[in-house]
Coordinates of C-alpha atoms in Angstrom, one line a residue:
M29 CA 55.2 153.9 79.7
G30 CA 53.5 150.9 78.3
R31 CA 50.5 152.8 77.9
H32 CA 52.2 155.5 75.7
S33 CA 51.8 153.5 72.6
G34 CA 51.6 156.5 70.2
T35 CA 52.7 160.2 70.0
H36 CA 51.5 163.2 68.0
E37 CA 53.4 166.3 67.3
D38 CA 50.8 168.5 68.9
G39 CA 49.9 166.0 71.6
A40 CA 46.2 167.1 71.5
G41 CA 43.2 164.7 71.6
S42 CA 45.2 161.6 71.8
W43 CA 44.0 160.6 75.2
D44 CA 40.4 161.2 74.2
R45 CA 40.4 158.6 71.6
P46 CA 38.9 155.3 72.5
E47 CA 41.6 152.6 72.9
R48 CA 41.4 149.7 70.5
R49 CA 42.2 146.3 71.7
P50 CA 45.0 144.8 69.7
S51 CA 44.2 141.7 67.8
G52 CA 45.5 138.3 69.1
R53 CA 48.3 138.4 66.5
S54 CA 49.4 141.8 67.7
R55 CA 49.4 140.7 71.3
R56 CA 51.6 137.7 70.5
R57 CA 53.9 139.9 68.5
R58 CA 54.3 142.4 71.4
R59 CA 54.9 139.6 73.9
R60 CA 57.6 138.2 71.7
G61 CA 59.2 141.6 71.5
R62 CA 59.2 142.0 75.2
A63 CA 60.7 138.5 75.6
F64 CA 63.5 139.3 73.1
T65 CA 64.2 142.5 75.0
A66 CA 64.4 140.8 78.3
L67 CA 66.7 138.1 76.9
A68 CA 68.9 140.7 75.3
A69 CA 69.1 142.5 78.6
A70 CA 70.1 139.2 80.4
F71 CA 72.9 138.6 77.8
A72 CA 74.1 142.2 78.3
I73 CA 74.3 141.6 82.1
I74 CA 76.2 138.3 81.6
I75 CA 78.6 139.9 79.2
G76 CA 79.1 142.8 81.5
L77 CA 79.8 140.5 84.4
S78 CA 82.3 138.6 82.3
V79 CA 84.3 141.8 81.8
T80 CA 83.9 143.5 85.2
G81 CA 82.0 141.2 87.4
W82 CA 85.0 139.3 89.0
Y83 CA 86.5 142.6 90.0
V84 CA 83.1 143.6 91.6
L85 CA 82.8 140.3 93.4
D86 CA 86.4 140.4 94.6
T87 CA 86.1 143.9 96.0
S88 CA 82.9 143.1 97.7
G89 CA 84.6 140.4 99.8
G90 CA 82.7 137.5 98.3
C91 CA 83.9 134.7 96.0
G92 CA 82.5 132.2 93.5
G93 CA 83.6 130.1 90.6
Q94 CA 85.7 127.0 91.0
D95 CA 87.3 126.7 94.5
V96 CA 91.1 126.7 95.0
E97 CA 91.7 123.7 97.3
L98 CA 95.1 124.1 99.0
S99 CA 96.6 120.8 100.1
V100 CA 99.0 121.3 103.0
A101 CA 101.3 118.4 104.2
A102 CA 102.5 119.1 107.7
S103 CA 104.6 117.3 110.3
P104 CA 102.2 115.2 112.4
E105 CA 102.8 117.0 115.7
I106 CA 101.9 120.4 114.3
A107 CA 99.0 119.2 112.1
P108 CA 96.3 119.4 114.9
A109 CA 96.9 123.1 115.5
L110 CA 97.1 123.8 111.8
K111 CA 93.7 122.1 111.3
E112 CA 92.3 124.4 113.9
V113 CA 93.7 127.4 112.1
A114 CA 92.5 126.1 108.7
A115 CA 88.9 125.6 110.0
D116 CA 88.7 129.4 110.8
F117 CA 90.5 130.2 107.5
N118 CA 88.0 128.2 105.4
T119 CA 85.0 130.1 106.8
G120 CA 86.4 133.5 106.1
D121 CA 85.6 133.9 102.4
Q122 CA 89.3 133.8 101.5
N123 CA 89.6 134.3 97.7
V124 CA 92.1 134.6 94.9
E125 CA 90.9 136.2 91.7
G126 CA 87.4 135.7 92.8
R127 CA 87.8 132.0 93.6
C128 CA 87.2 130.8 97.1
V129 CA 90.3 129.3 98.8
S130 CA 90.2 126.5 101.3
A131 CA 93.1 124.7 103.1
E132 CA 93.2 121.0 103.8
I133 CA 95.8 119.8 106.3
R134 CA 97.3 116.3 106.1
A135 CA 99.7 114.9 108.6
A136 CA 102.9 113.7 106.8
E137 CA 106.3 112.6 108.1
S138 CA 109.0 115.1 107.0
A139 CA 111.4 112.3 106.0
N140 CA 108.7 110.6 104.0
I141 CA 108.1 113.7 101.9
T142 CA 111.8 114.2 101.5
Y143 CA 112.5 110.7 100.3
G144 CA 109.4 110.8 98.1
I145 CA 110.9 113.8 96.3
T146 CA 114.5 112.7 96.2
G147 CA 114.2 108.9 96.0
A148 CA 117.1 108.8 98.4
G149 CA 115.3 106.7 101.1
P150 CA 112.1 104.7 101.8
A151 CA 108.9 106.6 101.2
S152 CA 105.3 105.4 101.3
G153 CA 101.8 106.9 100.7
A154 CA 101.1 110.3 99.1
T155 CA 104.0 112.7 99.1
E156 CA 102.6 115.5 96.9
S157 CA 101.1 118.7 98.3
D158 CA 100.8 122.4 97.4
V159 CA 102.4 123.5 100.7
W160 CA 104.9 121.6 102.9
I161 CA 105.5 122.3 106.5
P162 CA 108.3 119.9 107.7
D163 CA 109.5 120.0 111.3
S164 CA 113.0 121.3 110.3
S165 CA 114.8 123.1 107.5
L166 CA 117.2 120.2 107.3
W167 CA 114.7 118.3 105.1
P168 CA 114.2 120.9 102.4
N169 CA 117.9 121.5 102.5
L170 CA 118.4 117.9 101.7
V171 CA 116.0 118.2 98.8
K172 CA 117.8 121.2 97.4
G173 CA 121.2 119.5 97.9
D174 CA 120.0 116.4 96.1
S175 CA 118.5 118.4 93.2
G176 CA 121.6 120.7 92.8
G177 CA 119.6 123.7 94.0
D178 CA 116.7 123.3 91.6
A179 CA 114.3 121.9 94.2
G180 CA 111.0 122.8 92.5
F181 CA 109.7 124.7 95.5
T182 CA 109.9 128.1 97.2
D183 CA 111.1 128.5 100.7
T184 CA 109.0 131.5 101.9
G185 CA 111.3 132.3 104.7
T186 CA 108.5 131.9 107.2
S187 CA 108.9 129.8 110.3
V188 CA 105.5 128.7 111.4
A189 CA 106.7 127.7 114.9
T190 CA 109.8 126.6 116.7
S191 CA 110.7 123.9 119.2
P192 CA 114.2 123.5 120.7
L193 CA 115.7 120.0 121.3
V194 CA 115.9 119.1 125.0
L195 CA 116.9 116.2 127.2
A196 CA 114.1 114.4 128.9
R197 CA 114.8 112.0 131.8
P198 CA 112.3 109.5 133.4
A199 CA 110.1 111.0 136.1
E200 CA 111.9 109.5 139.1
A201 CA 115.5 109.6 137.8
D202 CA 118.1 111.6 139.6
A203 CA 118.8 115.0 138.1
P204 CA 122.4 115.6 136.9
E205 CA 124.6 117.8 139.0
E206 CA 125.5 119.8 135.9
R207 CA 124.0 120.2 132.5
P208 CA 125.8 118.0 130.1
S209 CA 127.1 119.3 126.8
W210 CA 126.7 117.5 123.5
D211 CA 130.3 116.2 123.6
E212 CA 129.8 114.7 127.1
L213 CA 126.5 112.9 126.3
V214 CA 128.0 109.8 124.8
P215 CA 131.3 107.8 125.1
T216 CA 133.9 108.7 122.5
S217 CA 136.7 106.1 123.3
A218 CA 136.8 102.4 123.7
S219 CA 137.7 102.6 127.4
D220 CA 134.6 104.7 128.1
L221 CA 132.1 102.4 126.4
G222 CA 131.4 100.4 129.6
S223 CA 131.5 103.4 131.9
E224 CA 128.6 104.4 134.1
G225 CA 126.4 107.3 133.1
P226 CA 123.0 108.0 131.6
Q227 CA 122.1 106.1 128.5
V228 CA 121.3 108.5 125.7
Q229 CA 118.3 107.5 123.5
L230 CA 117.2 109.1 120.3
V231 CA 114.7 108.5 117.4
D232 CA 116.1 106.9 114.2
P233 CA 118.1 109.8 112.6
I234 CA 117.3 108.5 109.1
R235 CA 113.7 109.5 109.7
S236 CA 113.8 112.0 112.6
S237 CA 115.0 115.6 112.7
S238 CA 115.8 115.3 116.4
G239 CA 117.8 112.1 115.8
M240 CA 119.8 113.5 112.9
A241 CA 120.4 116.8 114.7
T242 CA 121.7 114.8 117.7
L243 CA 124.2 113.1 115.4
S244 CA 125.2 116.4 114.0
L245 CA 125.6 118.1 117.3
V246 CA 127.7 115.2 118.7
A247 CA 129.8 115.0 115.5
G248 CA 130.3 118.8 115.7
A249 CA 131.5 118.6 119.3
I250 CA 134.0 115.8 118.4
G251 CA 135.2 117.5 115.2
Q252 CA 135.3 116.5 111.6
E253 CA 139.0 115.9 111.3
E254 CA 140.2 112.4 110.3
E255 CA 141.7 111.8 113.7
G256 CA 138.2 112.3 115.2
R257 CA 136.7 109.4 113.3
P258 CA 137.3 106.7 115.9
Q259 CA 135.6 108.9 118.5
L260 CA 132.7 109.4 116.1
V261 CA 132.5 105.7 115.7
A262 CA 132.3 105.1 119.4
A263 CA 129.6 107.8 119.7
L264 CA 127.5 106.3 116.9
Q265 CA 127.9 102.8 118.1
T266 CA 126.7 103.8 121.5
L267 CA 123.7 105.7 120.2
Q268 CA 122.7 102.7 117.9
R269 CA 122.3 100.6 121.0
S270 CA 119.3 102.6 122.2
V271 CA 117.8 104.0 119.1
A272 CA 113.9 104.1 118.8
D273 CA 112.3 103.4 115.4
D274 CA 109.8 106.3 115.9
Q275 CA 108.7 108.8 118.5
Q276 CA 106.0 106.6 120.0
S277 CA 108.6 103.9 120.6
A278 CA 110.8 106.5 122.2
F279 CA 107.9 107.5 124.4
D280 CA 107.4 103.8 125.4
Q281 CA 111.1 103.5 126.3
L282 CA 110.9 106.6 128.5
A283 CA 107.8 105.4 130.3
E284 CA 109.1 101.8 130.7
D285 CA 111.3 102.5 133.8
P286 CA 110.6 105.8 135.7
E287 CA 113.9 105.4 137.6
A288 CA 116.1 104.5 134.7
S289 CA 119.3 106.5 134.2
S290 CA 118.6 107.5 130.7
L291 CA 118.1 110.7 128.6
L292 CA 115.9 110.9 125.6
V293 CA 116.6 113.6 123.0
L294 CA 113.4 115.1 121.7
S295 CA 111.8 118.5 121.1
E296 CA 110.2 120.6 123.7
Q297 CA 106.8 120.1 122.0
A298 CA 107.3 116.3 122.0
A299 CA 108.2 116.4 125.7
W300 CA 105.1 118.4 126.4
R301 CA 103.0 115.8 124.5
Y302 CA 104.6 113.0 126.4
N303 CA 103.8 114.7 129.7
R304 CA 100.3 115.3 128.7
E305 CA 99.9 111.5 127.9
H306 CA 101.8 110.5 131.1
S307 CA 100.6 113.1 133.6
D308 CA 101.0 110.6 136.5
A309 CA 104.7 110.2 135.7
A310 CA 105.8 113.2 133.8
A311 CA 109.3 113.4 132.5
Q312 CA 111.7 116.1 133.6
V313 CA 113.3 118.4 131.0
D314 CA 116.7 119.8 130.8
Y315 CA 118.7 121.9 128.2
P316 CA 122.2 120.9 127.0
E317 CA 125.0 123.3 128.0
G318 CA 126.2 125.5 125.2
G319 CA 123.0 125.6 123.2
T320 CA 120.9 123.3 121.2
Y321 CA 119.3 122.8 117.8
T322 CA 115.8 124.2 117.2
L323 CA 113.1 122.7 114.9
D324 CA 111.9 125.7 112.8
Y325 CA 108.9 124.4 110.9
P326 CA 109.5 126.3 107.6
Y327 CA 106.6 127.1 105.2
I328 CA 107.4 125.7 101.8
D329 CA 105.4 126.5 98.6
R330 CA 105.6 123.6 96.3
S331 CA 103.1 124.7 93.6
S332 CA 104.0 125.9 90.1
D333 CA 100.5 127.3 89.6
P334 CA 100.4 131.1 90.2
V335 CA 96.8 131.0 91.5
V336 CA 97.6 128.2 93.9
S337 CA 100.7 130.0 95.1
Q338 CA 98.6 133.1 95.8
A339 CA 96.3 130.8 97.8
A340 CA 99.4 129.5 99.7
E341 CA 100.4 133.0 100.4
L342 CA 97.0 133.7 102.0
F343 CA 97.3 130.7 104.3
R344 CA 100.8 131.7 105.2
E345 CA 99.6 135.1 106.2
A346 CA 96.9 133.5 108.3
L347 CA 99.4 131.4 110.2
T348 CA 101.3 134.6 111.2
R349 CA 98.3 136.1 112.9
N350 CA 97.8 136.2 116.7
S351 CA 94.9 133.7 116.7
A352 CA 97.0 131.1 114.8
Q353 CA 100.1 131.7 116.9
N354 CA 98.0 131.3 120.0
A355 CA 96.7 127.9 118.8
L356 CA 100.3 126.8 118.2
L357 CA 101.4 128.0 121.7
R358 CA 98.5 126.1 123.3
D359 CA 100.0 122.9 121.6
G360 CA 103.4 123.3 123.2
F361 CA 105.2 125.2 120.4
R362 CA 107.1 128.5 120.6
T363 CA 106.7 131.3 118.2
A364 CA 109.3 132.0 115.5
D365 CA 111.1 134.4 117.8
G366 CA 111.2 131.9 120.7
E367 CA 108.3 133.1 122.9
A368 CA 106.5 130.3 124.8
D369 CA 103.3 130.1 126.9
G370 CA 104.4 129.5 130.4
D371 CA 101.1 127.9 131.4
V372 CA 101.8 125.2 128.8
L373 CA 105.6 124.8 128.9
T374 CA 105.8 125.0 132.7
E375 CA 108.8 125.5 134.9
K376 CA 107.6 122.7 137.1
A377 CA 108.4 120.2 134.2
G378 CA 111.8 121.9 133.6
F379 CA 110.9 124.1 130.7
Q380 CA 112.5 127.5 130.6
A381 CA 110.7 130.7 129.6
A382 CA 113.6 132.0 127.4
A383 CA 114.5 130.1 124.3
P384 CA 117.9 128.4 124.6
K385 CA 120.9 129.4 122.5
E386 CA 120.2 128.2 119.0
L387 CA 122.9 126.2 117.2
P388 CA 123.1 126.2 113.4
T389 CA 121.0 123.9 111.2
P390 CA 123.2 121.0 109.9
S391 CA 124.2 121.4 106.2
A392 CA 122.8 119.1 103.6
A393 CA 126.4 117.7 103.1
D394 CA 126.8 117.0 106.8
V395 CA 123.4 115.3 107.0
Q396 CA 124.2 113.1 104.0
Q397 CA 127.6 112.1 105.4
L398 CA 126.2 111.3 108.8
A399 CA 123.3 109.3 107.3
Q400 CA 125.8 107.2 105.4
A401 CA 128.0 106.7 108.4
W402 CA 125.0 105.7 110.5
N403 CA 123.8 103.2 107.9
R404 CA 127.3 101.7 107.4
L405 CA 127.9 101.2 111.1
K406 CA 124.3 99.9 111.5
L407 CA 124.9 97.1 109.0
D408 CA 125.5 94.0 111.0
S409 CA 129.0 92.6 111.1
R410 CA 130.2 89.1 110.4
L411 CA 133.7 89.0 111.8
L412 CA 136.2 86.2 112.3
T413 CA 138.8 87.2 114.9
I414 CA 142.1 85.3 114.8
V415 CA 144.5 85.6 117.8
D416 CA 148.2 84.8 117.8
V417 CA 149.1 82.2 120.5
S418 CA 152.8 82.0 119.7
G419 CA 155.3 81.9 122.6
S420 CA 156.2 85.6 122.3
M421 CA 152.7 86.4 123.6
L422 CA 154.0 85.5 127.0
E423 CA 156.3 88.5 127.1
P424 CA 155.4 91.0 129.8
V425 CA 154.0 94.4 128.9
P426 CA 156.0 97.0 131.0
G427 CA 154.1 98.9 133.6
T428 CA 151.0 96.6 133.5
G429 CA 151.9 93.5 135.4
M430 CA 150.4 91.4 132.5
N431 CA 151.8 89.7 129.5
R432 CA 150.8 90.4 125.8
M433 CA 148.1 87.7 125.8
Q434 CA 146.5 89.0 128.9
I435 CA 146.4 92.5 127.7
T436 CA 145.1 91.4 124.3
A437 CA 142.4 89.4 125.9
A438 CA 141.3 92.3 128.1
A439 CA 141.2 94.7 125.2
S440 CA 139.3 92.2 123.0
I441 CA 136.6 91.6 125.7
E442 CA 136.3 95.4 125.9
G443 CA 136.0 95.5 122.1
L444 CA 133.0 93.1 122.1
Q445 CA 131.0 96.0 123.4
L446 CA 131.3 97.7 120.1
F447 CA 129.1 95.1 118.4
P448 CA 125.3 95.0 118.5
E449 CA 123.7 91.8 119.6
S450 CA 122.7 90.9 116.1
S451 CA 126.4 90.7 115.0
E452 CA 127.9 87.4 114.1
L453 CA 131.4 86.7 115.6
G454 CA 133.7 83.8 115.7
M455 CA 137.2 83.1 116.9
W456 CA 140.3 81.2 115.8
R457 CA 143.8 80.8 117.3
F458 CA 147.0 80.2 115.4
S459 CA 150.7 79.4 115.9
V460 CA 152.5 76.7 114.0
G461 CA 151.3 73.1 113.8
I462 CA 148.8 73.4 116.7
N463 CA 146.1 71.5 114.9
D464 CA 147.9 68.4 113.6
D465 CA 149.7 69.9 110.6
L466 CA 147.7 73.1 110.5
D467 CA 148.8 76.4 111.9
Y468 CA 145.3 77.4 112.9
E469 CA 142.4 76.0 114.9
E470 CA 138.8 77.1 115.4
V471 CA 137.9 78.1 118.9
L472 CA 134.3 79.1 118.3
P473 CA 132.4 79.1 115.0
I474 CA 130.9 82.3 113.7
R475 CA 127.4 82.8 115.3
E476 CA 125.1 85.6 116.3
L477 CA 126.0 87.0 119.7
T478 CA 122.6 86.0 121.1
A479 CA 122.7 82.5 119.7
E480 CA 122.5 79.7 122.4
V481 CA 125.6 77.5 122.5
E482 CA 126.4 74.3 124.4
G483 CA 125.8 74.7 128.1
G484 CA 122.8 77.0 127.7
T485 CA 125.0 80.2 127.4
T486 CA 125.2 82.7 124.6
Q487 CA 127.8 83.2 121.9
L488 CA 128.8 86.5 123.6
D489 CA 129.3 84.7 126.9
A490 CA 131.3 82.0 125.2
L491 CA 133.6 84.5 123.4
T492 CA 134.2 86.3 126.7
S493 CA 135.0 83.0 128.4
A494 CA 137.3 82.0 125.5
W495 CA 139.2 85.2 125.7
S496 CA 139.5 84.9 129.5
S497 CA 141.0 81.4 129.3
I498 CA 143.1 81.5 126.1
Q499 CA 146.8 80.6 126.7
P500 CA 149.9 81.0 124.5
V501 CA 151.9 78.0 123.3
P502 CA 155.3 78.5 125.1
D503 CA 157.5 77.4 122.2
G504 CA 155.1 78.2 119.4
D505 CA 156.1 80.1 116.3
T506 CA 154.0 82.4 114.1
G507 CA 152.3 80.7 111.1
L508 CA 150.9 83.9 109.7
Y509 CA 150.5 83.4 106.0
D510 CA 148.8 80.0 105.9
T511 CA 146.4 81.3 108.5
Y512 CA 145.5 84.4 106.5
L513 CA 144.7 82.3 103.4
A514 CA 142.7 79.7 105.3
A515 CA 140.6 82.4 107.1
Y516 CA 140.0 84.2 103.8
R517 CA 138.8 81.0 102.1
E518 CA 136.5 80.2 105.0
M519 CA 134.9 83.6 105.0
S520 CA 134.5 83.5 101.3
R521 CA 132.9 80.0 101.5
T522 CA 130.4 81.1 104.1
Y523 CA 129.9 84.7 102.8
K524 CA 126.6 86.5 103.7
A525 CA 125.6 89.3 101.4
D526 CA 123.4 91.1 104.0
R527 CA 126.3 91.6 106.4
V528 CA 129.8 93.2 106.5
N529 CA 132.1 90.2 106.2
A530 CA 135.6 90.8 107.6
I531 CA 138.7 89.2 109.2
L532 CA 140.5 90.7 112.2
M533 CA 144.1 89.4 112.8
L534 CA 145.8 90.0 116.2
T535 CA 149.5 89.2 116.2
D536 CA 152.8 90.1 117.8
G537 CA 155.1 88.7 115.2
N538 CA 156.1 88.1 111.6
N539 CA 155.6 84.8 109.6
D540 CA 158.2 82.4 110.8
D541 CA 156.8 79.0 109.5
P542 CA 159.4 77.7 107.1
D543 CA 156.8 75.3 105.5
S544 CA 154.2 77.9 104.8
I545 CA 153.5 79.7 101.6
G546 CA 155.4 82.9 100.9
L547 CA 154.1 86.5 100.8
D548 CA 154.1 86.7 97.0
E549 CA 152.2 83.4 96.6
L550 CA 149.7 84.6 99.3
A551 CA 149.2 87.9 97.6
A552 CA 148.6 86.2 94.2
K553 CA 146.0 83.8 95.7
L554 CA 144.2 86.6 97.5
E555 CA 144.1 88.7 94.3
E556 CA 142.8 85.7 92.3
E557 CA 140.2 84.6 94.8
S558 CA 138.9 88.1 95.9
S559 CA 135.7 89.5 94.3
P560 CA 134.3 93.0 94.3
V561 CA 130.8 91.7 94.8
K562 CA 131.9 89.7 97.9
P563 CA 134.4 92.0 99.7
I564 CA 136.2 90.5 102.7
P565 CA 138.5 93.1 104.1
V566 CA 141.4 91.9 106.3
F567 CA 142.3 94.1 109.3
T568 CA 145.5 93.4 111.1
I569 CA 146.5 94.8 114.5
A570 CA 150.2 94.0 115.2
F571 CA 152.0 94.9 118.4
G572 CA 155.7 94.5 119.3
P573 CA 159.0 96.2 118.5
D574 CA 160.0 94.1 115.6
I575 CA 157.0 94.0 113.4
D576 CA 157.5 94.1 109.6
E577 CA 154.7 96.3 108.5
E578 CA 155.1 95.9 104.7
P579 CA 153.5 92.5 104.3
L580 CA 150.6 93.3 106.6
Q581 CA 149.9 96.5 104.6
K582 CA 150.1 94.6 101.3
I583 CA 147.5 92.1 102.5
A584 CA 145.3 95.0 103.7
D585 CA 145.6 96.8 100.3
I586 CA 144.6 93.7 98.3
T587 CA 141.5 93.0 100.4
G588 CA 140.4 96.5 101.1
G589 CA 141.2 96.4 104.8
A590 CA 143.8 98.2 106.9
S591 CA 146.9 97.5 109.0
Y592 CA 147.7 99.0 112.4
T593 CA 150.9 98.6 114.5
T594 CA 151.5 99.5 118.1
E595 CA 154.0 98.6 120.8
N596 CA 151.3 98.5 123.4
P597 CA 148.6 95.8 123.2
A598 CA 146.5 97.9 125.6
E599 CA 145.8 100.2 122.7
I600 CA 143.9 97.5 120.9
G601 CA 140.5 98.8 122.0
D602 CA 141.0 102.2 120.5
I603 CA 142.5 100.6 117.4
F604 CA 139.3 98.6 117.1
L605 CA 137.6 101.9 116.7
Q606 CA 140.0 103.0 114.0
A607 CA 139.2 99.8 112.2
F608 CA 135.5 100.5 112.5
S609 CA 136.1 104.1 111.2
H610 CA 137.5 102.6 108.0
R611 CA 133.9 101.6 107.2
L612 CA 132.9 105.3 107.2
E613 CA 135.2 105.8 104.2
T614 CA 134.5 102.7 102.2
G615 CA 131.4 101.0 103.6
D616 CA 133.4 97.9 104.4
G617 CA 135.1 96.4 107.4
G618 CA 134.6 96.1 111.1

């Protein structure tokens, strides 16, 4: 065509004419014309691509432009399998609106993300992500509950994997004759606290789904009614004695003594990981009677960008495919419908092929209440116990073969088991005029239970010995009101803000010291000297047929404590639990 530089209507003789070479100027002009034509064509192509090109690229399966990098925060134990899935996903030309999509997996504790969003607990490090895969729905439920339903994320309804909670016992421990139920796992009364049986261990429920679910399951078995609070206190106090800060610490406890009579609550997948790391002494797994809670690994879209949400949907779909599910099965998880790989979760280790009965996910309100109860009971106590040694404490308790003092001492020694070793306890005795002109006398100062005392023993041993040897004053009267005031002033003078400061009075009578202050004067002084920033609740346990409850209740009301009466001192242990349960309501006491 380039040669057809001219045309004629008749077309004749044109090819016979000798061709003239264009001048240099003509050649330059023609070259410029061709350059402009090529440039115009290039612009046309670019403009055309801007209108239709993305669609063409998208339908051809390729992608270009700025990548969409999808950040995924996942519970640490599921992160390795997700990274394997993401590696395949990122090489598959995944795209949204022509932009390549890649997924980056970051291990992140579920509690850390939750507290980073809500500010309701300790959080550290990065807590932002486009997608969140916690180990349990209880965490996003907490976020939604804290935000009044406007959580700023979308629960896609997809469970990436599941893992039921199980009971793991050390490798050489004896297997139980029967599967325990959740309400049989821990003691729920004062008399059971020292009983034999496997010690239940769990991971800190404030930061662990398995730990919080354990609290919820035990609380659900006990019941939420007010009369069940003392039993809940006993259960929580027991669990706090063997709580692990994190899962690795729990693993260390399980491996420490292969013959120990203990049960660790953890997920199937965690038990599988433990056995993989301790193949020479693998733990045995059992399932609680009546069902269990199941970690469900929900897929949460946290992005407000529509393009990123489309990318999140692509990765969600990828996680539901067989190749992704197989990667999760190989890592000890079950599928969303409970299927497991029998070559991974083996019957030899105690795993069962069929998923156990699934119990409901704890509600956000239940989790918040249990977290508060756990924290309140965990706060170390600083308690001054005052025991009545008046002559009436020598009276026999029918049907026991012991007197009131002996029963009180036995119940109080039992009650010492309620306190963690870091608690600070002290002891006074009182009657009338037993310490020169004073109605009260210090038996042991307030010290931490593990503190060494004279003779190389501990404060706990010294308290046990003091209770075992304490004797009533045969003709002693009851100097109640002066003792109340003196104890309150001593606790106020030595107050410790990082502890729960409280007074426990054990008495079998009414104030009968004619030289002591009266009830009205005592009440006035307590009201004047009390402070809301330094609460010192007074708890009184009174036993005997002739107790006047009104003054004891008045003192309890003024100080924020409680008063309990019984005709049987043997009930003191369970009343201790009632006093502790008062802390669940107010955060004080016990």
